[in-house]
Coordinates of C-alpha atoms and ligand atoms in Angstrom, one line a residue:
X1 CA 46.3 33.0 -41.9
X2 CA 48.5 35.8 -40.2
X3 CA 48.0 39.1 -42.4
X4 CA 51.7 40.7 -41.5
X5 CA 54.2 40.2 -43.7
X6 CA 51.5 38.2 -46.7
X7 CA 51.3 39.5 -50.0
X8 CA 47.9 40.6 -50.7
X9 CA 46.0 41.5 -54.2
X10 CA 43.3 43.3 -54.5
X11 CA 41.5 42.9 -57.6
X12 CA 39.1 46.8 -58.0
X13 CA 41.7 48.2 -55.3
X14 CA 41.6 51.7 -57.1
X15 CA 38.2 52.5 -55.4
X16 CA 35.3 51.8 -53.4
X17 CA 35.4 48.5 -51.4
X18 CA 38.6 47.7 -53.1
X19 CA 40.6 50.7 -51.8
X20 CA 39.4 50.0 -48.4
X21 CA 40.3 46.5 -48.1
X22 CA 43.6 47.4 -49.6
X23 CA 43.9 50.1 -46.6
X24 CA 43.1 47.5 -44.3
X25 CA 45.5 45.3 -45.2
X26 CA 48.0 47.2 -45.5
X27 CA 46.8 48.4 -41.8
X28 CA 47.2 44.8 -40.5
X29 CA 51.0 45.0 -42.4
X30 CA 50.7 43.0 -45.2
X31 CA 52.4 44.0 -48.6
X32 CA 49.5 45.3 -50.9
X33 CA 49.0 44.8 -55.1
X34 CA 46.1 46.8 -56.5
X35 CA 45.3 45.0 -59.5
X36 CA 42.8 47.5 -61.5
X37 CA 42.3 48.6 -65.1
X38 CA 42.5 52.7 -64.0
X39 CA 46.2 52.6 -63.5
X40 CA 46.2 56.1 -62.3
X41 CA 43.6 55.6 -59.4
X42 CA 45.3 52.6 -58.5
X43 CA 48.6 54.3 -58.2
X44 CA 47.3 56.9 -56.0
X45 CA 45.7 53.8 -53.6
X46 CA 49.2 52.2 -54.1
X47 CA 50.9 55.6 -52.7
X48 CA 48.5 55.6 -49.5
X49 CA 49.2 51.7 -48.8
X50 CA 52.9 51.9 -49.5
X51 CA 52.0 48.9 -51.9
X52 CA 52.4 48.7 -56.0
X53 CA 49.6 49.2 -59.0
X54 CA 49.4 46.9 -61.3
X55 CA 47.2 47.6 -64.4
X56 CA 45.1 44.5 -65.1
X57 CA 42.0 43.6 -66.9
X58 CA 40.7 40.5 -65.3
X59 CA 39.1 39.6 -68.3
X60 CA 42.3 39.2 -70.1
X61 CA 44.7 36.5 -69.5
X62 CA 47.6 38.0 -70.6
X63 CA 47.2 40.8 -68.3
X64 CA 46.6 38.8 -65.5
X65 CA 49.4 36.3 -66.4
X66 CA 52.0 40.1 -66.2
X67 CA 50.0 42.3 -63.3
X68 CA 50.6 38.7 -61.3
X69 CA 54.6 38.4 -62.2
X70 CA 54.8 42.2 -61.7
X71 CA 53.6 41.7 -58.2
X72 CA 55.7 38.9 -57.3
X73 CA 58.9 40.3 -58.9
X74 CA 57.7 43.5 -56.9
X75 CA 56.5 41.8 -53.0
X76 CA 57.0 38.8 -53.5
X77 CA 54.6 35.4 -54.2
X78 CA 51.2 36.4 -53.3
X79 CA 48.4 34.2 -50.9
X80 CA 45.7 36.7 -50.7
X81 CA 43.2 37.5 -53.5
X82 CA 40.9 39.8 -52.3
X83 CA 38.8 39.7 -55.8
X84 CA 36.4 42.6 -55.4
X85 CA 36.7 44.1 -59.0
X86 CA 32.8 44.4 -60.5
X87 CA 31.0 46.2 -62.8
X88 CA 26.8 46.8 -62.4
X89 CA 24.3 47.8 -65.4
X90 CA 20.3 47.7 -65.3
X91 CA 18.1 47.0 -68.2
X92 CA 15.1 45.8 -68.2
X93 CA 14.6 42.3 -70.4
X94 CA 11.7 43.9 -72.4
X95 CA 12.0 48.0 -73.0
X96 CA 8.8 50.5 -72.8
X97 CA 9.6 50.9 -76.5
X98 CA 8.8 47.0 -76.9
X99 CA 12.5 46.5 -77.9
X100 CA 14.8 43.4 -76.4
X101 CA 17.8 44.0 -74.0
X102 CA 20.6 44.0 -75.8
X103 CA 22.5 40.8 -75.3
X104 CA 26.2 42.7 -75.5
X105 CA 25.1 44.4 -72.5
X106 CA 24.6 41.0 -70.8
X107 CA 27.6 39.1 -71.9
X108 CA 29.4 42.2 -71.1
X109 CA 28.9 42.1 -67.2
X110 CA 28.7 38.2 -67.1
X111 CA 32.2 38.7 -69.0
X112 CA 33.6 40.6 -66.1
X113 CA 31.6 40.4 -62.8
X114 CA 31.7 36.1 -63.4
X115 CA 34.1 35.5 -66.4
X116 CA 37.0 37.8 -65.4
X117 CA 36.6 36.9 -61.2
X118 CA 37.5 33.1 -62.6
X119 CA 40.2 33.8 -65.0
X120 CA 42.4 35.6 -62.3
X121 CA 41.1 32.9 -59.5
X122 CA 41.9 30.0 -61.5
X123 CA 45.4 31.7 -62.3
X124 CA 45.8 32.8 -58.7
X125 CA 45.8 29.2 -57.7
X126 CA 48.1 27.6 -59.9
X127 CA 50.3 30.6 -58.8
X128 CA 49.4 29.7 -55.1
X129 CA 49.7 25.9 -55.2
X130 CA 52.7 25.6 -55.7
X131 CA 54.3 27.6 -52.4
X132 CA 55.2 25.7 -49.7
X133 CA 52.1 25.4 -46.9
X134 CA 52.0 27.2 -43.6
X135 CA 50.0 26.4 -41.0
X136 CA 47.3 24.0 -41.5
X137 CA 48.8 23.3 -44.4
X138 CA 47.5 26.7 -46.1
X139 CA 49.2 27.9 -49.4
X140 CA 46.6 30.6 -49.8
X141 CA 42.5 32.3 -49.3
X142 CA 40.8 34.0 -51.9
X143 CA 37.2 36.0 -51.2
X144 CA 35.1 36.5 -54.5
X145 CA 32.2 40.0 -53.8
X146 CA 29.0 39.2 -54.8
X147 CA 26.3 41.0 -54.2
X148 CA 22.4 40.7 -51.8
X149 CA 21.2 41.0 -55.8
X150 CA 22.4 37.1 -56.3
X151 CA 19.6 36.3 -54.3
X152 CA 17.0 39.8 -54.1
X153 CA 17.9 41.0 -57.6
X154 CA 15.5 44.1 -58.5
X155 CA 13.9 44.8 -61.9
X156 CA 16.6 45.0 -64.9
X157 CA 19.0 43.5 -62.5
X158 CA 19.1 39.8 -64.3
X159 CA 23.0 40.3 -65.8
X160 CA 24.4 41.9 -62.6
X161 CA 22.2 39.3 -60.6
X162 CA 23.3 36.2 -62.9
X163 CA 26.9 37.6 -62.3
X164 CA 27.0 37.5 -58.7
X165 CA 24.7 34.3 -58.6
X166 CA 27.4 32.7 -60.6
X167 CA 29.8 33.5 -57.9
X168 CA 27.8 32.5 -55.2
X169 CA 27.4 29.3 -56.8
X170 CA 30.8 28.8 -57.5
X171 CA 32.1 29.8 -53.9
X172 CA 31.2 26.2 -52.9
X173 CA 33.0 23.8 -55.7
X174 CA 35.9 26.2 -55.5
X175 CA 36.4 25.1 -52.4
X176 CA 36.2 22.2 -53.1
X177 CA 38.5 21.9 -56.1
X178 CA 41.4 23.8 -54.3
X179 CA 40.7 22.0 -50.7
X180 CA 44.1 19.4 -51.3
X181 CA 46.1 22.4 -52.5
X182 CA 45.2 24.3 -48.9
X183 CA 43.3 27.1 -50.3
X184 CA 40.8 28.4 -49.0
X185 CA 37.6 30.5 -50.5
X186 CA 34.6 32.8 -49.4
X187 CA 31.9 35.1 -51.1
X188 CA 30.9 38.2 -49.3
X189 CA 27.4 39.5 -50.4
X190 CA 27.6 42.7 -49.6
X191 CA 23.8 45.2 -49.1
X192 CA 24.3 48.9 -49.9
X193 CA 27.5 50.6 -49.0
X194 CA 28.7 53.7 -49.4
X195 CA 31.2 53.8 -52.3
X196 CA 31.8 56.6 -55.2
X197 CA 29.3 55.2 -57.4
X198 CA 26.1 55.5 -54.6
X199 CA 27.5 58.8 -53.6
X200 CA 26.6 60.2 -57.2
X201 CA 23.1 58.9 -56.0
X202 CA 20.9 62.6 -55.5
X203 CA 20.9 63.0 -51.7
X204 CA 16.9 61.6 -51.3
X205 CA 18.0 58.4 -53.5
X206 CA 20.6 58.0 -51.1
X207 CA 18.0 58.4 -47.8
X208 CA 15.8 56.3 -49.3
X209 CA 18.4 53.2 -50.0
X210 CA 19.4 53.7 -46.4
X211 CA 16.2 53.9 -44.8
X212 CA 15.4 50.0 -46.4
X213 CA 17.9 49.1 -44.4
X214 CA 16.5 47.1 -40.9
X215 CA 19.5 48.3 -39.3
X216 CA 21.6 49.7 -39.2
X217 CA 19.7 52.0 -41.6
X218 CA 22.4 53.5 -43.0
X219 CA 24.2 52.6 -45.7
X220 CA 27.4 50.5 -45.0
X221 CA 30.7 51.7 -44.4
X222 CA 33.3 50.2 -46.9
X223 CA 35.7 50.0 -43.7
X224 CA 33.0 47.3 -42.7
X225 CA 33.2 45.1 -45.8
X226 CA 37.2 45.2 -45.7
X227 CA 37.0 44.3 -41.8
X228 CA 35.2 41.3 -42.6
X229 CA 37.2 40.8 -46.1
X230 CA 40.3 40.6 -43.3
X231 CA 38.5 38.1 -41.1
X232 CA 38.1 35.9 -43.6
X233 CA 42.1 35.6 -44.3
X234 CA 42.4 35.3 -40.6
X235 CA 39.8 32.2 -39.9
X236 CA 41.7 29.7 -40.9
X237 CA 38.1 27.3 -40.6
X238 CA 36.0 29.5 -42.5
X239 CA 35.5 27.9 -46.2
X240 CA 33.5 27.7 -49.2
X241 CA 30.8 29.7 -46.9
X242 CA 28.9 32.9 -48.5
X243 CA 28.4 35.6 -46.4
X244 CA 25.7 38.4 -46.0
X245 CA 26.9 42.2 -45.2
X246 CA 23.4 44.2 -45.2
X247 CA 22.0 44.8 -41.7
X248 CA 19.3 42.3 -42.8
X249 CA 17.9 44.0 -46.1
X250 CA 16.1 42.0 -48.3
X251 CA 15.6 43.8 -51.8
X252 CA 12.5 44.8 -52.8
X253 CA 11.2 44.0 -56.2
X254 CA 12.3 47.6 -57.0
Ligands
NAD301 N1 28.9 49.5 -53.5 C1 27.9 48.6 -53.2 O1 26.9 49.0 -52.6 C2 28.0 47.2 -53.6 C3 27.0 46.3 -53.2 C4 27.1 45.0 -53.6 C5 28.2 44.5 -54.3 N2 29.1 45.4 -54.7 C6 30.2 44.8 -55.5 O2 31.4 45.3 -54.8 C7 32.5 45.4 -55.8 C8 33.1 46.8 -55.7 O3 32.0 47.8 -55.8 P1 32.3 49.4 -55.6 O4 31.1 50.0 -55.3 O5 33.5 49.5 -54.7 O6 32.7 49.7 -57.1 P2 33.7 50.8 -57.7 O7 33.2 51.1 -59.1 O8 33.9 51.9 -56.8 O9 35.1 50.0 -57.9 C9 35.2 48.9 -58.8 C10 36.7 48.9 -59.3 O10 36.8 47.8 -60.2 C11 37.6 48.2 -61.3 N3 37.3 47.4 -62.5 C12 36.2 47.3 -63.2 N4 36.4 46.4 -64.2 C13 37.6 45.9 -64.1 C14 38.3 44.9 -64.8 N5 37.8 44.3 -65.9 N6 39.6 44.5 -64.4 C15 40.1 45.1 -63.3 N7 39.5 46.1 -62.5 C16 38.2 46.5 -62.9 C17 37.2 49.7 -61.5 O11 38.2 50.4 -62.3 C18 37.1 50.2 -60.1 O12 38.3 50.7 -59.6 C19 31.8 45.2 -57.2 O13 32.1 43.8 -57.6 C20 30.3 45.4 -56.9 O14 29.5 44.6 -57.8 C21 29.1 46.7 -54.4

């Protein structure tokens, strides 16, 4: 699918990998809605990609159901999901103190990282379905963000890891599904990159992420994730694949 002149969303647009596939798209000229709960930081990614915010909690329908009309009434129908919105947490099943995890911790992250990616996907499509195919017969591509962690997933990891495995694992039977309404869908897994979050990492922490990485050892760039985010959308024969971004690193136990 041609970028230029598509209406895009990008679901976690407001930071991280999110604002950089957002920039990205907006680069290759296509009409940009960062869906995000921090309206303000969304706004200000908005501002940089000449695009709109749109306050959304994927986990909520109803917010979904108006960030979606918002963005149509705003750019028009949409045909690119970028869903990159995630949340991570790490607690180990048993604690030193002998105590259980807490399950709301749990439910929490599977409720966004899994739940929340469906309920705007499965939205997203109806949406998409009915707008009149291009070429190939495409309506629409959508790219779910896992994570290396849905296959390598370190100690406390098993919510966050679950999550993104339930992605993974869905990536396929999307496909699937949406394959007679033209709609096509990926999963990138991406390694360690660069966002706000690792940058709060102490400078060592940071070294020592990169320097597990085969190579490159460094940590990724962001621009790297949205380049590949964008290639995606443009391969019209790449479906229900999952992709790797990690210069070959394979997680270690911790
Ligand atoms: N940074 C990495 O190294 C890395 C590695 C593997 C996977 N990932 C995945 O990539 C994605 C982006 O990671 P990042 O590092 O850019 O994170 P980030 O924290 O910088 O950005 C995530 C964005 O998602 C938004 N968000 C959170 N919950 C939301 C919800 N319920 N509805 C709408 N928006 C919500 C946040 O407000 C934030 O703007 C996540 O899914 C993460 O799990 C990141």
């Amino acid at each position: 699918m041609d970028i230029k002149g598509q209406v895009a969303i990008v679901t976690g647009g407001a930071s991280g990998l999110g604002e950089a596939t957002a920039i990205e798209l907006a680069r290759l000229g296509a009409k940009v809605a960062i869906f995000d709960v921090n309206l303000e930081a969304a706004k200000r990614v908005a501002e940089q990609t000449n695009g709109i915010a749109c306050q959304c909690d994927i986990t909520n329908s109803e917010s979904v159901e108006a960030a979606l009309e918002k963005a149509t009434q705003a750019l028009g129908p949409a045909r690119i999901l970028m869903n990159v919105a995630g949340i991570g947490t790490a607690k180990r099943i048993v604690a030193k103190d002998g105590s259980a995890a807490p399950l709301e911790e749990f439910v929490r992250v599977i409720n966004v990282n899994l739940i929340g990616v469906y309920n705007i996907s499965r939205l997203f499509a109806a949406h998409c379905a009915s707008l009149i195919p291009g070429e190939d017969g495409q309506r629409g591509v959508m790219i779910f963000t896992a994570s290396v962690a849905a296959f390598d997933g370190q100690v406390g990891q098993q919510a966050y890891s679950a999550s993104k495995g339930g992605l993974v694992s869905m990536t396929l039977p999307m496909a699937r599904d949406l394959a007679q309404h033209g709609i096509r869908v990926c999963t990138i897994a991406p390694g360690l990159f660069a966002t706000p979050l690792m940058k709060t990492l102490p400078e060592p922490v940071q070294e020592s992420l990169a320097a597990s990485i085969p190579f490159p050892s460094r940590l990724g760039k962001p621009s790297e994730f949205a380049e590949l985010a964008c290639h995606i959308v443009t391969n019209n024969h790449l479906n229900g694949e999952v992709i790797r971004l990690d210069g070959a690193l394979r997680m270690a136990p911790r």
